[in-house]
Amino acid sequence: MTSLTDSERVALVNTALYEAVEQGDHATLQRLWLDSPDTEVSCVHPGWPVLRGRGEVLRSYALIMANTDYIQFFLTDVEVSVMSDTALVTCTENILSGAPAEEEGQLGPLVGQLVVATNVFRRTEDGWKVWSHHGSPVLAESDDDEPGGPEGPGDDRLAPG
């Protein structure tokens, strides 16, 4: 039997983070996040301000899980980098979620979203723990977009105000 590498262990914890949200398992989510008096955790959900502190971060996940009928993550482009007691995971979250239902007792329409995420982990005596999560929405390209993205000629979306 072969032993897992640090990168493999971090990848498993990263997957467990998303599975806990999918299953609405707040107890597991609590166990996965760093709980250290000398290190503050942080989280940025797409479109949200920075959340700092374990209590605030865990409350945000409780709110998301309580107000989401269905959510599933398909992770792609997963890259794991480990340096000493810190690990960085970047990935694309391909999210499928249930929008609010029109009628009681039914699942609302499914909505897809792409989010790029960076998850930072710290090694502890209890294994790898989530230190920070940052998710940023991927803006969908329209037919009007020029090849090469927002930096194409004539595109002033990134020009100063």
GROMACS .gro file of C-alpha atoms in nm:
model
  161
    1MET     CA    1   0.000   0.000   0.000
    2THR     CA    2   0.146   0.335  -0.101
    3SER     CA    3   0.135   0.645   0.114
    4LEU     CA    4  -0.036   0.956  -0.020
    5THR     CA    5   0.173   1.259  -0.110
    6ASP     CA    6   0.098   1.599   0.044
    7SER     CA    7  -0.046   1.711  -0.291
    8GLU     CA    8  -0.283   1.413  -0.295
    9ARG     CA    9  -0.390   1.478   0.064
   10VAL     CA   10  -0.459   1.844  -0.012
   11ALA     CA   11  -0.656   1.747  -0.323
   12LEU     CA   12  -0.873   1.515  -0.111
   13VAL     CA   13  -0.944   1.789   0.144
   14ASN     CA   14  -1.024   2.032  -0.139
   15THR     CA   15  -1.275   1.783  -0.282
   16ALA     CA   16  -1.422   1.725   0.066
   17LEU     CA   17  -1.483   2.100   0.100
   18TYR     CA   18  -1.705   2.104  -0.208
   19GLU     CA   19  -1.877   1.777  -0.116
   20ALA     CA   20  -1.968   1.919   0.226
   21VAL     CA   21  -2.136   2.219   0.062
   22GLU     CA   22  -2.318   1.995  -0.188
   23GLN     CA   23  -2.451   1.778   0.094
   24GLY     CA   24  -2.533   2.069   0.325
   25ASP     CA   25  -2.301   1.913   0.584
   26HIS     CA   26  -2.211   2.207   0.808
   27ALA     CA   27  -2.045   1.984   1.071
   28THR     CA   28  -1.795   1.853   0.815
   29LEU     CA   29  -1.742   2.205   0.682
   30GLN     CA   30  -1.651   2.318   1.035
   31ARG     CA   31  -1.395   2.038   1.066
   32LEU     CA   32  -1.236   2.130   0.731
   33TRP     CA   33  -1.174   2.498   0.813
   34LEU     CA   34  -0.869   2.603   1.012
   35ASP     CA   35  -0.946   2.666   1.379
   36SER     CA   36  -0.643   2.844   1.520
   37PRO     CA   37  -0.640   3.140   1.760
   38ASP     CA   38  -0.331   3.286   1.591
   39THR     CA   39  -0.447   3.256   1.228
   40GLU     CA   40  -0.755   3.429   1.089
   41VAL     CA   41  -0.940   3.256   0.806
   42SER     CA   42  -1.093   3.447   0.515
   43CYS     CA   43  -1.343   3.381   0.239
   44VAL     CA   44  -1.465   3.563  -0.071
   45HIS     CA   45  -1.774   3.418  -0.234
   46PRO     CA   46  -1.843   3.551  -0.587
   47GLY     CA   47  -1.990   3.901  -0.555
   48TRP     CA   48  -1.946   3.915  -0.176
   49PRO     CA   49  -1.710   4.131   0.029
   50VAL     CA   50  -1.419   3.969   0.211
   51LEU     CA   51  -1.537   3.770   0.513
   52ARG     CA   52  -1.284   3.746   0.795
   53GLY     CA   53  -1.287   3.519   1.095
   54ARG     CA   54  -1.402   3.162   1.138
   55GLY     CA   55  -1.747   3.251   1.272
   56GLU     CA   56  -1.828   3.488   0.986
   57VAL     CA   57  -1.700   3.243   0.723
   58LEU     CA   58  -1.893   2.947   0.863
   59ARG     CA   59  -2.210   3.159   0.895
   60SER     CA   60  -2.181   3.246   0.527
   61TYR     CA   61  -2.174   2.879   0.431
   62ALA     CA   62  -2.471   2.809   0.659
   63LEU     CA   63  -2.665   3.085   0.481
   64ILE     CA   64  -2.571   2.954   0.137
   65MET     CA   65  -2.666   2.598   0.225
   66ALA     CA   66  -2.995   2.704   0.388
   67ASN     CA   67  -3.097   2.905   0.082
   68THR     CA   68  -2.988   2.666  -0.192
   69ASP     CA   69  -3.219   2.378  -0.280
   70TYR     CA   70  -2.960   2.203  -0.495
   71ILE     CA   71  -2.594   2.260  -0.576
   72GLN     CA   72  -2.333   2.048  -0.746
   73PHE     CA   73  -1.970   2.132  -0.824
   74PHE     CA   74  -1.777   1.985  -1.115
   75LEU     CA   75  -1.415   2.085  -1.056
   76THR     CA   76  -1.185   2.124  -1.356
   77ASP     CA   77  -0.837   2.266  -1.412
   78VAL     CA   78  -0.738   2.162  -1.059
   79GLU     CA   79  -0.377   2.250  -0.977
   80VAL     CA   80  -0.221   2.176  -0.638
   81SER     CA   81   0.101   2.333  -0.514
   82VAL     CA   82   0.254   2.253  -0.174
   83MET     CA   83   0.534   2.443  -0.006
   84SER     CA   84   0.623   2.337   0.346
   85ASP     CA   85   0.307   2.371   0.561
   86THR     CA   86   0.106   2.574   0.310
   87ALA     CA   87  -0.077   2.453   0.000
   88LEU     CA   88  -0.249   2.637  -0.282
   89VAL     CA   89  -0.523   2.491  -0.499
   90THR     CA   90  -0.657   2.669  -0.805
   91CYS     CA   91  -0.953   2.531  -0.996
   92THR     CA   92  -1.259   2.610  -1.199
   93GLU     CA   93  -1.589   2.547  -1.023
   94ASN     CA   94  -1.847   2.443  -1.280
   95ILE     CA   95  -2.155   2.496  -1.064
   96LEU     CA   96  -2.503   2.361  -1.125
   97SER     CA   97  -2.760   2.490  -0.880
   98GLY     CA   98  -3.136   2.499  -0.835
   99ALA     CA   99  -3.292   2.841  -0.863
  100PRO     CA  100  -3.595   2.924  -0.646
  101ALA     CA  101  -3.901   2.717  -0.733
  102GLU     CA  102  -4.217   2.875  -0.870
  103GLU     CA  103  -4.433   2.637  -0.664
  104GLU     CA  104  -4.386   2.491  -0.316
  105GLY     CA  105  -4.242   2.138  -0.315
  106GLN     CA  106  -4.081   2.161  -0.658
  107LEU     CA  107  -3.723   2.219  -0.762
  108GLY     CA  108  -3.665   2.543  -0.947
  109PRO     CA  109  -3.487   2.563  -1.281
  110LEU     CA  110  -3.122   2.458  -1.286
  111VAL     CA  111  -2.870   2.736  -1.337
  112GLY     CA  112  -2.508   2.696  -1.440
  113GLN     CA  113  -2.220   2.920  -1.339
  114LEU     CA  114  -1.843   2.922  -1.379
  115VAL     CA  115  -1.625   3.040  -1.093
  116VAL     CA  116  -1.246   3.035  -1.072
  117ALA     CA  117  -1.132   2.961  -0.719
  118THR     CA  118  -0.819   2.975  -0.511
  119ASN     CA  119  -0.815   2.770  -0.192
  120VAL     CA  120  -0.529   2.800   0.055
  121PHE     CA  121  -0.461   2.525   0.310
  122ARG     CA  122  -0.241   2.498   0.621
  123ARG     CA  123  -0.094   2.178   0.757
  124THR     CA  124  -0.201   2.117   1.119
  125GLU     CA  125  -0.165   1.832   1.365
  126ASP     CA  126  -0.511   1.720   1.244
  127GLY     CA  127  -0.419   1.730   0.875
  128TRP     CA  128  -0.467   1.995   0.606
  129LYS     CA  129  -0.724   2.266   0.685
  130VAL     CA  130  -0.878   2.540   0.470
  131TRP     CA  131  -0.724   2.876   0.552
  132SER     CA  132  -0.877   3.087   0.275
  133HIS     CA  133  -1.119   3.053  -0.015
  134HIS     CA  134  -1.159   3.307  -0.294
  135GLY     CA  135  -1.410   3.255  -0.573
  136SER     CA  136  -1.445   3.488  -0.869
  137PRO     CA  137  -1.714   3.459  -1.139
  138VAL     CA  138  -1.602   3.398  -1.495
  139LEU     CA  139  -1.766   3.651  -1.722
  140ALA     CA  140  -1.931   3.484  -2.018
  141GLU     CA  141  -1.819   3.599  -2.360
  142SER     CA  142  -2.091   3.731  -2.588
  143ASP     CA  143  -2.096   3.717  -2.966
  144ASP     CA  144  -1.998   4.086  -2.967
  145ASP     CA  145  -1.670   4.020  -2.782
  146GLU     CA  146  -1.360   4.040  -2.994
  147PRO     CA  147  -1.119   3.747  -2.990
  148GLY     CA  148  -0.864   3.773  -2.712
  149GLY     CA  149  -1.105   3.889  -2.442
  150PRO     CA  150  -1.157   4.226  -2.280
  151GLU     CA  151  -0.816   4.358  -2.379
  152GLY     CA  152  -0.907   4.352  -2.750
  153PRO     CA  153  -0.902   4.675  -2.952
  154GLY     CA  154  -1.197   4.906  -2.903
  155ASP     CA  155  -1.297   4.747  -2.575
  156ASP     CA  156  -1.311   5.010  -2.303
  157ARG     CA  157  -1.453   4.795  -2.021
  158LEU     CA  158  -1.119   4.808  -1.844
  159ALA     CA  159  -1.043   5.172  -1.922
  160PRO     CA  160  -1.025   5.408  -1.624
  161GLY     CA  161  -1.353   5.583  -1.547
   0.00000   0.00000   0.00000
